[in-house]
Structure formats: structure tokens, C-alpha cells
């Protein structure tokens, strides 16, 4: 029973939150006259001693005492004696654990916010440096149209920006205090829930005691936000893995974020990127696991809910680690401008520009222009050359109206510069977005 019942092995990570919650509760009990000021003061000092014992590693955690709440209270009793027994007046471990866990998750949301902001800054710096560097843009991982390096970096800024807003939304929504909901029904003691809520930095007390002790939405939202962000991290990591191959050479990762092979001396492996790519597995696993724990639970508290913590702890640790590693990699990596440019013109990446030119200049319907361009691409493919290498005569053989002016749109620089629609890849557009994000970060 002890082995399956105890959570102290992991919930000791919430010791600081548990003690903060108890201090707020004890101060409120004194302020409302439920306990004496002397008892409250003894409890306060005792709790500080317990905290310092935990901080300096001398605290003896006991499995027989089940969880962090009972371990702390038992030690408090050793230290201060009788007043320790008054601390649990008007509360239960059910509102206590919900409060501790919320405080813990709230700290992690703040850490995620900081991690995301740092990563976004690193991406902005990359985007700024290469706002007008051309590279191939892909669909289906086939060369599609030229884009700019800055544009590609800013795509990730948008993605991590949405993650940031999800984190902030989740924090605002979860910031209600469960403390004082007691076991499930509230309490007959004249407690002041506003006082404990504000002492712990909550915006207000949770309005329904049944909901307050049985709600784990905040953990689920944390894991959902983490999962979506991990998907973004994983996609970017995959690009870095591909881009750093000898076949692509789009980026060179720093030695600090690569490893060598124990047998092949020429190898430099993107291990950090690969591990970030994999982290989504355990983070999404945690999300799925807690969804399954919570589904079908009747109100209010059930011991099933003790299974919430390990999933969230593991996901949080790995999310923060992945954010920090990605930030480090992005800061350190070098984009290889020449390789990017050389690849930008490959794969007939300006074929759309050719078709657009015919529409714009010759007033040919787009579908017909598309057909003519297809014929020219086939011709170039046949001769193993690129579109700009075809002669004007060749092109006029396919469509008599084509003039010399066509070559002005076939260069990749022209191609990207022309994509001035809002949110497009033109360097001027990219710089506008960099400026917008720089302002957002200042605020
Ligand atoms: N260790 C428990 C948990 O993590 C604390 C709450 C226990 N409450 C109870 N009524 N047994 O959920």
C-alpha cells in the first residue's frame, strides 16, 4: 500500500510551494481569529526552518508520511510542537495539493515565457542578419519558389509567438486560488480566501469549492501548450538536421551543439537538434496520459489525480531544456549564404515568375501561361540546364510573344524582391515584420 500510495518521491519538488501555501494559510487563520497570533508566529518560524532543512538537504523525507504535505507538517510538529496541529484548520490536502501544484505550474509557465522570448530574440537576430539572403523555399520538400533566409526565420518567430500567447493565456486563466475550498465543500471556519489568494499572487479565489479541488485544467493547458510548442521545436529541429547535411550545407551548427562520432572521424552530428526533435514524444505523451487520468473522474477529488505530477514535471523539464538548447543552437549556428544562394536557383524555382510575367506583360490567361512554362521547364530539364540558361529563341519557339524582358524576372533576387504582398518574402516585407516583432518584444 505504501509503495502505491506515496507521492513523496516526486511531490517533494513542490516543497517551496507547499510551505508558501501553509504560511499564507496560517497568517490568514490568525487574521481571522481562528488561531492565535502566537501560534501563527510559531508556525511561520517553524515553516522557515523546515524550508531551510529542505534547501540544504538535511530534511529526512519519509515514504510512510505519504506526501510533501504530511512530511512538512510532521516535521513542523517535531520543531514547534502543539501549534503545528492547528495549521490544518479549515483546509484539506485536497485544496492544499491543488494550490501547491498550481503555484508550481505557474512558475513553469513563467519559465516557458522567458525561454520563448529568448528563442524569439535569437531568431530575430538570424532574420536581421540575413533578411535578403536568398534560399529555396520548399513545398513537399521539393524546391518551390525562392524565399529569403529572414523570411524563413520569421516563420518560426510567428510559431513561437503563438506559443508565447498560449502560455500567457493559460497563466491568466489558471490564476485563481483553490485554497480554502477545503476537502470539497468549503469550511465552517470564518476564513478569508481573498487574503490567501492575494498573498500567493492569485488574482482571486476559485469560485466553486468542488471545482477548485478537482480541476486540473491548468495542468492540461500547460501540457497542451507544451505539446504544440514541442511540435514547432521538432519541425525546426528537423530542418536543422537536414540543413546541416553535406548535401544541403545551408547551416553549420557550432561545435558546442554538435557531437563527433566515436568511429568516423569526419562526422559532426546534430545531436541537440535530434534530441529536441524527439522531445515532443514524451511531452505529448504526458498530455495524453493526464487527459486519460482526468477523463471520467466524478467530482470532486480522487486519488487518480496524484498521477498528474510526474507527467507535468517531466514535460516541464524537457520543454525548458528543449527551449534552451534550441536558443543556443540558433544563436551559435552560421547560415551559409553561398550555399543558400546556389540552391535558391535550382529546381526551376523561378518558374512561377515566368508564368506571372506572361500574365502581367502579355496578358495571357494564367492557365495558359502555366502550360507554356511547363513546356519550357521540360525543355530545360531535357538539356540539364536552368530556366535562365534557355535562349530567347528557344522560349519564342514555345510562345512567340516572349521578349528579352523575361530574363529580368528569372533571377532569384528579382523573384524575392517582387513578392511585396503583405507577409511575403521580399526583404522589405521581412524587415517590416522584424521591426514589428522588435516593438512587441520591447513592450
Ligand atoms: N498526495 C496527494 C495528491 O497528490 C495529496 C492529496 C491527498 N488527498 C487525499 N484526500 N488523500 O493528490
XYZ file of C-alpha atoms and ligand atoms in Angstrom, residues 7 11 66-67 69 93-94 97 301 303 305-306 309, ligand 1:
25
model
C 3.915 10.516 -3.791
C 5.994 15.714 -4.970
C 2.982 9.681 2.013
C 3.355 13.121 0.506
C 2.079 17.957 2.796
C -4.833 18.155 1.481
C -7.203 18.408 -1.469
C -2.277 19.972 -3.296
C -11.065 14.804 -5.620
C -6.597 9.796 -5.762
C -5.238 12.914 -9.601
C -1.987 12.231 -7.784
C 2.565 15.435 -11.157
N -0.665 13.264 -2.419
C -1.979 13.654 -2.778
C -2.017 14.097 -4.238
O -1.023 14.327 -4.791
C -2.445 14.775 -1.913
C -3.920 14.838 -1.715
C -4.382 13.678 -0.952
N -5.755 13.824 -0.579
C -6.476 12.791 -0.083
N -7.689 13.028 0.218
N -5.951 11.609 0.083
O -3.068 14.199 -4.829
